[in-house]
Amino acid sequence: MKGLVLLTINTKESCKEGDSVEGTREKRILLAHGDGGALTYQLIQELFLKYFTEGPLQQQNDGALLRDLPGPPVVSTDSFVITPYFFPGGDIGKLAVAGTVNDLAVTGAEPLYLTVSFILEEGLLMADLESIVASLAQTAQEAGVAVVAGDTKVVEKGRGDGIYINTTGIGFLPEQRELGYQRIEAGDKILINGTVGDHGLAILSKRSGLAFDTELRSDCAPLNNLIATILEKCPGAVKFMRDATRGGVATTAKEIALATGKDLLLWEEDLPIREEAAGASEFLGLDPLYMANEGKVLFIVQGDRAQEVLEVMKEHQLGQESAIIGTVEKGKREEGHVLLKTFFGSHRILEMMAGDPLPRIC
Amino acid sequence: MKGLVLLTINTKESCKEGDSVEGTREKRILLAHGDGGALTYQLIQELFLKYFTEGPLQQQNDGALLRDLPGPPVVSTDSFVITPYFFPGGDIGKLAVAGTVNDLAVTGAEPLYLTVSFILEEGLLMADLESIVASLAQTAQEAGVAVVAGDTKVVEKGRGDGIYINTTGIGFLPEQRELGYQRIEAGDKILINGTVGDHGLAILSKRSGLAFDTELRSDCAPLNNLIATILEKCPGAVKFMRDATRGGVATTAKEIALATGKDLLLWEEDLPIREEAAGASEFLGLDPLYMANEGKVLFIVQGDRAQEVLEVMKEHQLGQESAIIGTVEKGKREEGHVLLKTFFGSHRILEMMAGDPLPRIC
């Protein structure tokens, strides 16, 4: 646990923002903000339209008319229920953009548009909502996607948890971006764009009230620019991508093994991990390979081009700590396996995560 | 109140399905069904893929690759938090399809695809979930839309209310379907495709435990086929459409008045309303013009073509009780108003609903 000093353990309550000012006179969300009447109208006019300034949303129609897509559409949807909704390195608004943008980007698609739908709990601080909406809007701008349609519902206190957000992303598949399980073969290399486990460990430390001397921060970030850069600079080299979110690198790798029947061999000594994350994992008895990431992608790359891809990744701000972490091998059994070659040289079989120690991690 | 006999008043608890078998051994949703691990995988394989049999979802990628759209994309998103999630005339699954399909259809778009995202509360009966998923899939099939992407999250008991569903719809705008506020002018007629207030009153009666001799049923239905039929058979006649959901006909009309600066005059005697709905409204002291509908659209139609459109509407199964219910007039004040000419000949000003007596109606 070198490099890690446990400073304090706070009570669980202290980490839930929004509850701390119970009883003050701050403006809060009411049931009527979600009923489609005058207060809904006011919320849209005074809050949402202040941050979402793109054309289609400003029209306020039931449906947003978009420009023709330059290729076949790709869509992805995700609901975000993370607790706490503010955490080191991000918040539920940033996460709701990054999560869906990344789901589109790993298919090879270019994300263009997002829809955003809020389920608010009665009593949510208006200031918290505004902060989340501002963060969501800023992340969307950074990722180059436009928020084009929205919806707001309010549920009674005790029927939600502050705020849940659904985002649905729409993009298009540019030509010559054929990615898929079917391209994966023995000899391919496995790459990742940086350290593992940061998101899950940051949430857990925040939630449990643990404070370390070096703060663990979520890696939550939209990766569409990094991915587009790799695909453009190394055409054909990447065969498959998947973001290692819930279930972590181990579960994502196992999904690939199951879908292809191949074995994936990961090298523990090459796995990038922050010192403080390794320490926190050890302290908490958790395996960083199963901790969720929100800014990390596994790339399956043609073996003889792995070095070329790695160099491009390392030049990008979101790939500076990229590494080649394993290789694809011919499956030796009926079902594909994931094997971790440990520091000690032994091989450990990694199964799919069964029962997350951390519910509501995204 | 003729035609209406109040039979029983049940306790509030009795109307919440899913709680009634508390303590039995029936299979329920666990937190681990939403953590992205083995139980999530099992839920997808054994439940969702049984009902959603379309190609893109079966691929189980992060993003669904769709065929090129035959026109510019139109998108709409909505989260559904209705309580109770089973109600006379429908359930949250049917509603989640109808609501989003209708939002697309009223813009003139042809809906093609839906994404579906579930937020389940720990403890939800698996049988209830299956019933809702089956209903959702059936309604999607009826509406001719394919469910192409999905997501499932589970929150702790007491952080949700059984089930919330987000749907995002994607369609395209066929050529020559220019609809919009800017086309509305004095002399246009206002049409509706049937009786008002049924959805809101059905939910309220179910929620409050009221049972009348004639059951009030939600009008929840996808209207894309009705709308496409009108637009094809009467090209150019319809200038604007909006579904009269939360806030009812009155709020929807007021939105049109505000956006155009015109006055909308509604004739009370021509408003279609079921006898039992009128009776229940009177009994409960509610105005059916402010009650939510989930299968009704206001059509603004060129005055001299209103009869032609009405006839086409009446031929359709979901428009048999259609009526011309009012007219657009030159606004007499700075802001557009909605006026109801009552049975007694007087004029009542209808404002936007402020504070729904019925939260979580959709």
XYZ file of C-alpha atoms in Angstrom:
724
model
C 0.000 0.000 0.000
C 2.903 2.380 -0.488
C 1.875 5.835 -1.607
C -1.459 5.529 0.107
C -2.413 7.032 3.401
C -5.928 6.684 4.702
C -6.826 10.070 6.130
C -10.418 9.870 7.301
C -13.504 7.732 7.218
C -16.591 9.915 7.034
C -20.131 8.843 7.743
C -22.000 7.460 4.765
C -24.449 10.331 4.754
C -21.809 12.935 4.204
C -21.152 11.812 0.666
C -24.641 12.315 -0.641
C -24.769 15.817 -2.006
C -28.079 17.559 -2.004
C -29.161 16.181 1.323
C -26.741 18.283 3.266
C -28.825 21.431 3.192
C -32.142 19.797 4.063
C -34.266 22.347 5.759
C -32.732 25.416 4.203
C -34.753 27.637 1.908
C -32.905 26.770 -1.276
C -34.951 26.268 -4.400
C -35.883 22.658 -5.001
C -37.587 20.549 -7.631
C -41.324 20.140 -7.098
C -43.614 17.463 -8.502
C -45.240 20.143 -10.629
C -41.969 20.704 -12.511
C -42.697 17.431 -14.252
C -46.399 17.620 -14.961
C -46.232 19.275 -18.377
C -47.843 22.479 -17.127
C -46.596 25.964 -16.328
C -43.663 24.971 -14.069
C -42.383 22.460 -16.645
C -42.523 25.215 -19.241
C -40.592 27.523 -16.897
C -37.941 24.868 -16.162
C -37.383 24.363 -19.888
C -37.218 28.074 -20.623
C -35.061 29.126 -17.689
C -32.763 26.183 -17.183
C -32.516 23.752 -20.090
C -32.603 26.245 -22.942
C -29.901 28.275 -21.208
C -27.432 25.408 -21.638
C -28.744 23.551 -24.667
C -28.547 26.174 -27.330
C -28.553 24.003 -30.449
C -31.228 24.487 -33.088
C -33.505 21.442 -32.846
C -34.022 21.705 -29.084
C -34.768 25.415 -29.302
C -37.651 24.635 -31.682
C -39.352 22.805 -28.808
C -41.274 20.403 -30.991
C -42.162 16.890 -29.939
C -39.558 15.543 -32.314
C -36.278 17.059 -33.451
C -35.681 17.223 -37.193
C -32.014 16.557 -37.948
C -29.871 16.934 -41.013
C -29.343 13.915 -43.266
C -26.686 11.590 -41.897
C -23.608 11.053 -44.085
C -23.814 7.279 -43.532
C -25.989 4.557 -42.000
C -27.271 5.474 -38.514
C -25.887 3.899 -35.357
C -27.800 4.311 -32.087
C -27.141 3.484 -28.470
C -29.061 4.121 -25.257
C -28.104 4.119 -21.579
C -29.711 5.159 -18.330
C -27.439 6.526 -15.628
C -28.334 5.992 -11.967
C -24.944 6.533 -10.364
C -24.731 7.391 -6.698
C -23.448 9.803 -5.553
C -24.304 11.999 -8.514
C -21.288 14.230 -7.858
C -18.020 12.322 -7.584
C -14.287 13.041 -7.932
C -13.539 13.497 -11.609
C -17.101 14.019 -12.766
C -20.812 13.938 -12.163
C -23.839 12.139 -13.574
C -24.174 14.754 -16.339
C -20.637 14.272 -17.647
C -21.003 10.497 -17.300
C -24.307 10.452 -19.214
C -22.603 12.047 -22.211
C -19.332 10.100 -22.025
C -21.047 6.743 -21.539
C -23.269 6.973 -24.591
C -20.709 8.703 -26.805
C -18.246 5.893 -25.995
C -20.820 3.178 -26.711
C -21.262 4.644 -30.184
C -17.578 5.304 -30.785
C -16.463 1.732 -30.026
C -18.657 0.464 -32.865
C -16.630 2.683 -35.206
C -19.423 5.245 -35.464
C -19.052 9.018 -35.308
C -21.478 10.298 -32.640
C -23.420 13.406 -33.721
C -26.554 13.795 -31.606
C -27.796 13.082 -28.104
C -31.243 12.995 -26.564
C -31.387 13.591 -22.812
C -34.170 12.568 -20.457
C -34.243 13.368 -16.741
C -36.080 11.585 -13.944
C -35.840 13.975 -11.015
C -36.767 13.249 -7.439
C -38.965 15.763 -5.705
C -36.770 17.864 -3.426
C -33.657 17.808 -5.630
C -31.808 21.078 -5.202
C -32.274 23.300 -8.214
C -28.611 24.320 -7.872
C -27.528 20.660 -8.144
C -29.670 20.200 -11.240
C -28.209 23.307 -12.832
C -24.673 22.189 -12.072
C -25.358 18.760 -13.632
C -27.039 20.250 -16.700
C -24.101 22.642 -17.173
C -21.615 19.769 -16.923
C -23.641 17.662 -19.349
C -23.787 20.518 -21.844
C -20.055 21.186 -21.546
C -19.120 17.531 -22.031
C -21.406 17.321 -25.065
C -19.656 20.339 -26.531
C -16.222 18.823 -25.867
C -17.317 15.602 -27.562
C -18.761 17.532 -30.491
C -22.286 16.156 -30.100
C -25.467 18.238 -30.097
C -28.256 17.706 -27.563
C -31.318 17.690 -29.808
C -34.262 16.470 -27.721
C -35.126 16.205 -24.060
C -37.704 15.222 -21.483
C -38.191 15.782 -17.764
C -40.221 13.750 -15.299
C -40.460 14.263 -11.548
C -41.218 11.466 -9.079
C -42.200 11.780 -5.423
C -39.541 11.909 -2.732
C -38.592 8.315 -1.963
C -39.346 7.076 -5.497
C -36.019 8.088 -7.007
C -32.576 9.187 -5.871
C -32.030 12.806 -6.784
C -31.529 12.412 -10.485
C -31.461 9.671 -13.110
C -30.507 10.518 -16.687
C -31.082 8.631 -19.907
C -29.089 9.539 -22.967
C -29.575 8.089 -26.419
C -26.873 8.740 -28.962
C -27.190 8.862 -32.719
C -24.256 8.775 -35.069
C -23.295 7.332 -38.389
C -20.843 4.717 -39.586
C -18.225 6.184 -41.913
C -17.144 4.010 -44.823
C -14.441 1.377 -44.394
C -14.811 0.951 -40.673
C -15.549 -2.717 -40.544
C -15.163 -3.777 -36.954
C -16.520 -6.915 -35.357
C -15.898 -10.103 -33.439
C -15.530 -11.981 -36.729
C -12.268 -10.136 -37.503
C -10.558 -11.232 -34.277
C -7.914 -13.956 -34.693
C -5.046 -15.565 -32.834
C -1.991 -13.304 -32.778
C -3.992 -10.080 -32.376
C -2.846 -7.814 -29.581
C -4.983 -6.304 -26.802
C -4.453 -2.607 -26.058
C -5.943 -0.238 -23.505
C -5.744 3.552 -23.465
C -4.646 3.949 -19.855
C -5.017 2.918 -16.235
C -7.692 0.496 -15.027
C -10.217 0.700 -12.199
C -10.153 4.454 -11.538
C -13.894 5.068 -11.943
C -15.077 2.225 -9.704
C -12.524 2.976 -7.026
C -13.278 6.711 -7.046
C -16.995 6.047 -6.603
C -16.392 3.505 -3.880
C -14.061 5.749 -1.937
C -16.486 8.653 -2.202
C -19.449 6.498 -1.268
C -17.831 4.855 1.699
C -16.467 8.141 2.959
C -12.856 7.025 2.618
C -10.375 9.796 1.951
C -6.849 8.977 0.853
C -3.973 11.397 0.644
C -4.050 11.209 -3.126
C -7.595 11.542 -4.380
C -8.847 8.780 -6.630
C -10.580 10.360 -9.602
C -12.969 8.819 -12.108
C -11.550 8.497 -15.638
C -14.959 9.470 -17.058
C -14.355 11.036 -20.496
C -15.761 10.939 -24.034
C -13.336 8.939 -26.173
C -14.774 9.555 -29.639
C -11.955 11.886 -30.614
C -9.224 9.457 -29.490
C -10.914 6.605 -31.347
C -11.481 8.614 -34.532
C -7.807 9.627 -34.489
C -6.658 6.008 -34.232
C -9.033 4.780 -36.944
C -7.946 7.554 -39.294
C -4.203 7.298 -38.714
C -4.037 3.479 -38.676
C -6.714 2.394 -41.160
C -7.657 -1.274 -40.877
C -5.411 -1.979 -37.867
C -8.155 -2.029 -35.217
C -10.435 -5.066 -35.475
C -12.713 -4.601 -32.486
C -13.256 -2.180 -29.598
C -15.298 -2.282 -26.433
C -15.390 0.101 -23.473
C -14.594 -1.659 -20.213
C -17.404 -0.228 -18.076
C -19.535 -2.278 -15.651
C -17.661 -5.466 -14.837
C -14.330 -3.919 -15.764
C -11.579 -5.176 -18.050
C -12.055 -8.798 -16.939
C -15.771 -8.988 -17.811
C -15.280 -7.139 -21.104
C -12.457 -9.510 -22.049
C -14.593 -12.513 -21.120
C -17.425 -11.255 -23.373
C -14.964 -11.122 -26.255
C -13.675 -14.610 -25.414
C -17.220 -16.000 -25.281
C -18.237 -14.350 -28.548
C -15.156 -15.491 -30.469
C -14.282 -18.822 -28.838
C -10.706 -17.520 -28.593
C -8.632 -17.219 -25.431
C -7.497 -13.791 -24.280
C -4.225 -13.741 -22.390
C -3.621 -10.633 -20.262
C -0.230 -9.791 -18.743
C -0.575 -8.450 -15.216
C 2.812 -6.717 -15.321
C 1.786 -4.643 -18.346
C -1.601 -3.514 -17.008
C -1.438 0.231 -16.330
C -2.729 1.013 -12.862
C -2.296 4.081 -10.697
C -0.342 3.498 -7.537
C -3.163 4.929 -5.416
C -5.697 2.703 -7.196
C -3.574 -0.388 -6.605
C -3.254 0.594 -2.953
C -6.959 1.278 -2.528
C -7.835 -2.031 -4.191
C -5.561 -3.874 -1.847
C -6.912 -1.989 1.167
C -10.522 -2.678 0.160
C -9.944 -6.220 -1.032
C -11.157 -5.500 -4.561
C -9.723 -6.528 -7.913
C -9.147 -3.494 -10.189
C -9.687 -5.765 -13.205
C -13.370 -5.974 -12.225
C -13.760 -2.276 -11.352
C -15.732 -0.147 -13.796
C -13.964 2.300 -16.073
C -15.696 5.168 -17.845
C -12.876 6.338 -20.063
C -11.151 3.124 -21.100
C -11.480 0.970 -24.175
C -10.079 -2.443 -25.002
C -8.726 -2.444 -28.558
C -8.142 -5.702 -30.427
C -5.459 -4.837 -32.958
C -3.766 -6.783 -35.759
C -0.600 -8.162 -34.115
C 1.983 -6.615 -36.429
C 0.393 -3.181 -36.176
C 0.012 -2.984 -32.385
C 3.118 -0.826 -31.954
C 1.944 1.629 -34.621
C -1.472 1.954 -32.938
C 0.140 2.297 -29.501
C 2.220 5.236 -30.662
C -0.805 7.058 -32.056
C -2.710 6.423 -28.827
C 0.122 7.756 -26.653
C 0.169 11.030 -28.560
C -3.460 11.700 -27.621
C -4.307 13.400 -24.343
C -6.652 10.558 -23.364
C -4.181 7.829 -24.296
C -0.882 8.934 -22.752
C -0.687 5.853 -20.547
C -1.764 3.384 -23.211
C -0.266 -0.083 -23.177
C -0.291 -3.409 -24.963
C -1.715 -5.628 -22.251
C -2.210 -9.006 -23.848
C -2.728 -11.193 -26.836
C -5.426 -13.291 -28.479
C -4.740 -17.025 -28.629
C -6.401 -19.956 -30.272
C -9.000 -21.257 -27.819
C -7.994 -24.548 -26.246
C -11.445 -25.464 -24.976
C -14.983 -25.347 -26.312
C -15.548 -21.933 -24.700
C -13.178 -18.984 -24.910
C -11.312 -18.124 -21.714
C -9.558 -15.109 -20.263
C -6.235 -15.902 -18.603
C -4.209 -13.514 -16.498
C -0.494 -14.172 -16.429
C 0.316 -12.910 -12.946
C 3.415 -11.172 -11.631
C 4.485 -14.558 -10.345
C 4.186 -16.225 -13.746
C 1.153 -18.336 -12.892
C -2.084 -18.223 -14.921
C -5.369 -17.215 -13.317
C -8.677 -17.731 -15.107
C -10.867 -14.608 -15.117
C -14.603 -15.257 -15.258
C -17.378 -12.765 -15.914
C -18.232 -10.691 -12.854
C -21.109 -12.248 -10.912
C -22.621 -9.714 -8.559
C -20.903 -6.379 -8.469
C -19.647 -5.291 -5.062
C -20.669 -1.830 -6.276
C -24.223 -1.413 -7.525
C -25.165 1.838 -9.284
C -21.679 2.566 -10.524
C -23.010 4.266 -13.691
C -73.701 11.910 -13.389
C -76.105 9.719 -15.336
C -74.623 6.470 -16.560
C -72.198 6.363 -13.681
C -72.530 4.289 -10.567
C -69.763 4.293 -8.039
C -69.377 0.705 -6.944
C -66.509 0.588 -4.477
C -63.659 2.573 -3.061
C -60.665 0.358 -2.439
C -57.689 1.174 -0.310
C -54.851 2.896 -2.111
C -52.487 0.020 -1.595
C -54.618 -2.407 -3.518
C -53.969 -0.698 -6.818
C -50.232 -1.130 -6.827
C -49.543 -4.387 -8.576
C -46.428 -6.181 -7.618
C -46.724 -5.401 -3.944
C -49.653 -7.694 -3.489
C -47.607 -10.844 -3.277
C -44.961 -9.513 -0.921
C -43.515 -12.372 0.961
C -44.250 -15.081 -1.573
C -41.451 -16.946 -3.260
C -41.965 -15.498 -6.710
C -38.902 -14.530 -8.687
C -37.918 -10.915 -8.278
C -35.429 -8.453 -9.701
C -32.171 -8.245 -7.747
C -29.610 -5.456 -7.721
C -27.211 -7.801 -9.504
C -29.542 -7.942 -12.540
C -28.336 -4.426 -13.311
C -24.615 -4.620 -12.606
C -23.437 -5.675 -16.053
C -22.294 -9.091 -14.853
C -23.648 -12.619 -15.142
C -27.233 -11.921 -14.020
C -27.539 -8.979 -16.436
C -26.351 -11.280 -19.201
C -28.929 -13.884 -18.158
C -31.755 -11.306 -18.055
C -30.887 -10.169 -21.580
C -30.638 -13.714 -22.918
C -33.688 -15.169 -21.206
C -36.118 -12.272 -21.151
C -35.339 -9.385 -23.482
C -34.106 -11.386 -26.463
C -37.202 -13.582 -26.227
C -39.413 -10.614 -27.075
C -37.118 -8.329 -29.047
C -36.211 -10.472 -31.979
C -35.092 -7.830 -34.462
C -31.601 -7.951 -35.930
C -29.704 -5.040 -34.366
C -30.641 -5.943 -30.788
C -29.737 -9.575 -31.329
C -26.212 -8.483 -32.304
C -25.755 -7.234 -28.729
C -23.239 -4.577 -29.606
C -22.922 -1.316 -27.737
C -24.492 0.491 -30.665
C -27.055 -0.724 -33.174
C -26.202 -0.259 -36.830
C -29.342 0.645 -38.789
C -30.152 0.847 -42.445
C -29.892 4.210 -44.196
C -32.951 6.364 -43.568
C -34.997 7.352 -46.617
C -35.145 10.968 -45.431
C -33.782 13.340 -42.773
C -33.876 11.822 -39.261
C -36.401 12.895 -36.644
C -35.844 11.893 -32.999
C -37.832 12.135 -29.816
C -37.245 10.910 -26.263
C -39.513 10.345 -23.273
C -39.192 8.725 -19.876
C -42.265 7.015 -18.467
C -42.829 6.901 -14.723
C -46.565 6.221 -14.626
C -48.116 4.776 -11.490
C -49.662 2.250 -11.330
C -47.678 0.557 -14.050
C -50.636 -1.660 -14.958
C -53.832 0.291 -15.635
C -57.133 -0.248 -17.467
C -56.435 -0.055 -21.177
C -52.689 -0.510 -20.971
C -49.479 -0.645 -19.022
C -46.197 1.251 -18.875
C -44.772 -0.882 -21.713
C -47.576 -0.065 -24.149
C -47.478 3.578 -23.077
C -43.709 3.831 -23.570
C -44.107 2.815 -27.205
C -47.278 4.808 -27.940
C -45.978 7.983 -26.307
C -42.765 8.185 -28.287
C -44.250 6.935 -31.552
C -46.911 9.642 -31.272
C -44.365 12.354 -30.516
C -42.603 11.465 -33.756
C -45.775 11.035 -35.803
C -47.197 14.470 -34.927
C -44.147 16.111 -36.481
C -45.062 14.387 -39.746
C -42.305 11.808 -39.368
C -42.576 8.074 -39.989
C -41.280 6.288 -36.850
C -38.989 3.347 -37.625
C -36.864 2.504 -34.598
C -37.056 2.589 -30.809
C -34.443 2.304 -28.100
C -35.692 1.089 -24.722
C -34.035 1.624 -21.372
C -35.334 0.230 -18.084
C -34.732 1.470 -14.544
C -35.979 -1.366 -12.359
C -36.487 -1.260 -8.627
C -35.013 -4.107 -6.640
C -37.838 -6.469 -5.729
C -39.897 -5.958 -8.896
C -41.671 -9.195 -9.721
C -40.031 -10.900 -12.673
C -43.524 -11.849 -13.894
C -44.547 -8.161 -13.951
C -41.421 -7.261 -15.889
C -42.063 -10.015 -18.398
C -45.666 -8.926 -18.858
C -44.559 -5.314 -19.456
C -41.802 -6.336 -21.867
C -44.279 -8.511 -23.796
C -46.766 -5.637 -24.021
C -44.045 -3.230 -25.121
C -42.884 -5.636 -27.829
C -46.429 -6.228 -29.059
C -47.220 -2.510 -29.248
C -43.985 -1.880 -31.124
C -44.963 -4.554 -33.609
C -48.429 -3.053 -34.047
C -46.893 0.362 -34.644
C -44.397 -1.100 -37.097
C -41.320 0.064 -35.190
C -38.296 -2.089 -34.349
C -36.675 -2.078 -30.908
C -32.996 -1.784 -31.810
C -31.102 -1.018 -28.612
C -31.687 -1.384 -24.899
C -30.286 -0.935 -21.420
C -31.215 -2.111 -17.928
C -30.322 -0.589 -14.586
C -31.497 -1.712 -11.164
C -31.798 0.625 -8.162
C -32.255 -0.321 -4.512
C -35.728 -0.819 -3.079
C -37.020 2.628 -2.154
C -35.030 4.407 -4.886
C -37.521 3.771 -7.675
C -41.102 2.611 -8.096
C -41.130 -0.800 -9.727
C -40.226 0.236 -13.231
C -39.387 3.362 -15.203
C -38.910 3.150 -18.958
C -37.227 5.519 -21.366
C -37.896 5.183 -25.064
C -36.202 7.172 -27.783
C -37.740 7.047 -31.228
C -36.028 7.527 -34.547
C -37.860 8.100 -37.779
C -37.543 10.098 -40.937
C -39.462 12.952 -42.505
C -40.963 11.974 -45.868
C -40.939 14.628 -48.568
C -43.675 17.251 -48.749
C -44.743 17.056 -45.145
C -44.203 20.627 -44.122
C -45.958 21.107 -40.817
C -45.409 23.876 -38.332
C -46.775 26.729 -36.286
C -45.951 29.134 -39.098
C -48.597 27.562 -41.344
C -51.445 28.174 -38.864
C -53.826 31.011 -39.789
C -57.252 32.386 -38.908
C -60.008 30.247 -40.369
C -58.220 26.936 -39.791
C -60.263 24.281 -38.042
C -59.277 22.253 -34.973
C -59.940 18.513 -35.093
C -59.433 15.693 -32.601
C -59.507 11.969 -33.263
C -61.899 11.015 -30.444
C -62.934 11.417 -26.839
C -60.990 13.525 -24.337
C -59.720 12.769 -20.842
C -59.883 8.957 -20.887
C -56.256 8.302 -19.943
C -56.086 10.687 -17.002
C -59.435 9.592 -15.634
C -58.613 5.883 -15.991
C -55.360 6.349 -14.068
C -57.019 8.429 -11.398
C -59.837 5.983 -10.870
C -57.401 3.082 -10.688
C -55.058 4.963 -8.382
C -57.728 6.157 -6.005
C -59.374 2.762 -5.900
C -62.631 4.049 -7.391
C -64.586 1.499 -9.395
C -67.449 2.619 -11.577
C -69.990 0.377 -13.252
C -68.482 1.141 -16.635
C -64.722 0.867 -16.495
C -62.799 3.916 -17.623
C -60.030 2.794 -19.938
C -56.924 4.650 -21.075
C -56.933 5.598 -24.765
C -53.205 4.757 -24.935
C -52.427 3.806 -28.561
C -49.809 4.434 -31.246
C -51.313 6.841 -33.781
C -48.670 6.759 -36.498
C -50.834 4.706 -38.821
C -53.856 7.008 -38.422
C -51.692 10.066 -39.007
C -49.912 8.609 -42.043
C -53.302 7.721 -43.547
C -54.578 11.301 -43.134
C -51.390 12.857 -44.516
C -51.413 10.552 -47.534
C -55.112 10.840 -48.352
C -55.396 14.601 -47.752
C -52.023 15.998 -48.844
C -51.376 19.540 -47.610
C -54.602 19.811 -45.588
C -53.050 19.327 -42.147
C -50.928 22.291 -41.029
C -49.937 21.256 -37.520
C -50.448 18.379 -35.078
C -49.743 17.876 -31.420
C -50.702 15.045 -29.089
C -52.720 16.261 -26.111
C -50.869 14.413 -23.347
C -49.877 15.961 -19.993
C -52.022 19.036 -19.421
C -54.703 17.767 -21.779
C -56.432 19.483 -24.689
C -56.534 22.851 -22.915
C -52.764 23.062 -22.267
C -51.925 21.805 -25.759
C -54.252 24.386 -27.301
C -52.726 27.125 -25.153
C -49.221 26.152 -26.338
C -50.395 26.579 -29.923
C -52.014 29.928 -29.067
C -48.829 31.158 -27.387
C -46.604 30.036 -30.247
C -48.766 31.583 -32.976
C -50.308 34.622 -31.267
C -53.660 33.422 -32.608
C -56.768 32.673 -30.550
C -58.125 29.126 -30.470
C -61.887 28.890 -29.993
C -63.143 25.494 -28.791
C -66.818 24.528 -28.827
C -67.786 22.608 -25.693
C -70.812 21.029 -27.347
C -68.682 19.441 -30.077
C -66.010 18.008 -27.775
C -66.298 14.203 -27.830
C -66.395 12.813 -24.313
C -67.503 9.437 -22.994
C -70.519 9.576 -20.741
C -68.660 7.732 -17.987
C -65.705 10.122 -18.309
C -67.988 13.138 -18.039
C -69.641 11.575 -15.006
C -66.350 10.691 -13.335
C -65.009 14.210 -13.978
C -68.061 15.717 -12.362
C -67.868 13.309 -9.447
C -64.173 14.042 -8.890
C -64.388 17.748 -9.603
C -61.905 17.570 -12.489
C -62.000 19.182 -15.916
C -61.577 16.601 -18.713
C -60.014 19.312 -20.887
C -56.998 19.237 -18.573
C -56.839 15.455 -18.244
C -54.027 13.690 -20.091
C -54.730 11.698 -23.228
C -52.366 9.107 -24.664
C -54.104 8.416 -27.951
C -55.423 11.803 -29.010
C -54.025 14.424 -31.336
C -55.122 17.980 -32.047
C -55.032 18.603 -35.794
C -54.977 22.154 -37.176
C -56.479 21.831 -40.647
C -57.052 24.260 -43.507
C -60.660 25.441 -42.953
C -62.142 24.384 -46.288
C -60.643 20.908 -46.023
C -61.719 20.078 -42.464
C -64.688 17.968 -43.599
C -62.509 15.960 -45.987
C -59.974 15.243 -43.237
C -62.735 14.390 -40.754
C -64.136 11.754 -43.096
C -60.752 10.082 -43.527
C -60.231 10.117 -39.754
C -63.617 8.543 -39.057
C -62.849 5.631 -41.351
C -59.816 4.689 -39.241
C -60.207 2.441 -36.221
C -58.498 5.003 -33.970
C -60.536 7.921 -35.313
C -64.120 6.694 -35.308
C -65.246 9.378 -32.877
C -63.300 12.213 -34.495
C -64.823 15.681 -34.467
C -64.233 19.268 -35.538
C -63.997 20.944 -32.152
C -63.048 24.525 -32.865
C -61.508 27.155 -35.047
C -58.467 29.413 -35.172
C -59.150 33.131 -34.958
C -57.072 36.242 -35.355
C -55.651 37.038 -31.903
C -57.281 40.055 -30.342
C -54.594 40.628 -27.706
C -50.828 40.624 -27.622
C -50.792 36.981 -26.494
C -52.812 34.161 -28.064
C -55.721 32.869 -25.987
C -57.790 29.702 -25.824
C -61.511 30.333 -25.434
C -64.111 27.695 -24.653
C -67.599 28.458 -25.895
C -69.617 26.649 -23.221
C -72.943 24.813 -23.477
C -74.518 27.980 -22.124
C -73.045 30.200 -24.826
C -70.582 32.007 -22.580
C -66.825 32.130 -23.228
C -64.344 30.772 -20.715
C -60.620 31.463 -21.012
C -58.491 28.335 -20.721
C -54.999 28.859 -19.343
C -52.116 26.411 -19.307
C -52.415 23.853 -16.550
C -50.522 24.967 -13.446
C -49.904 22.040 -11.131
C -51.423 18.776 -12.271
C -53.834 17.171 -9.818
C -52.313 13.935 -11.117
C -48.545 13.618 -10.995
C -46.914 10.666 -12.779
C -49.651 10.259 -15.338
C -47.186 9.090 -18.001
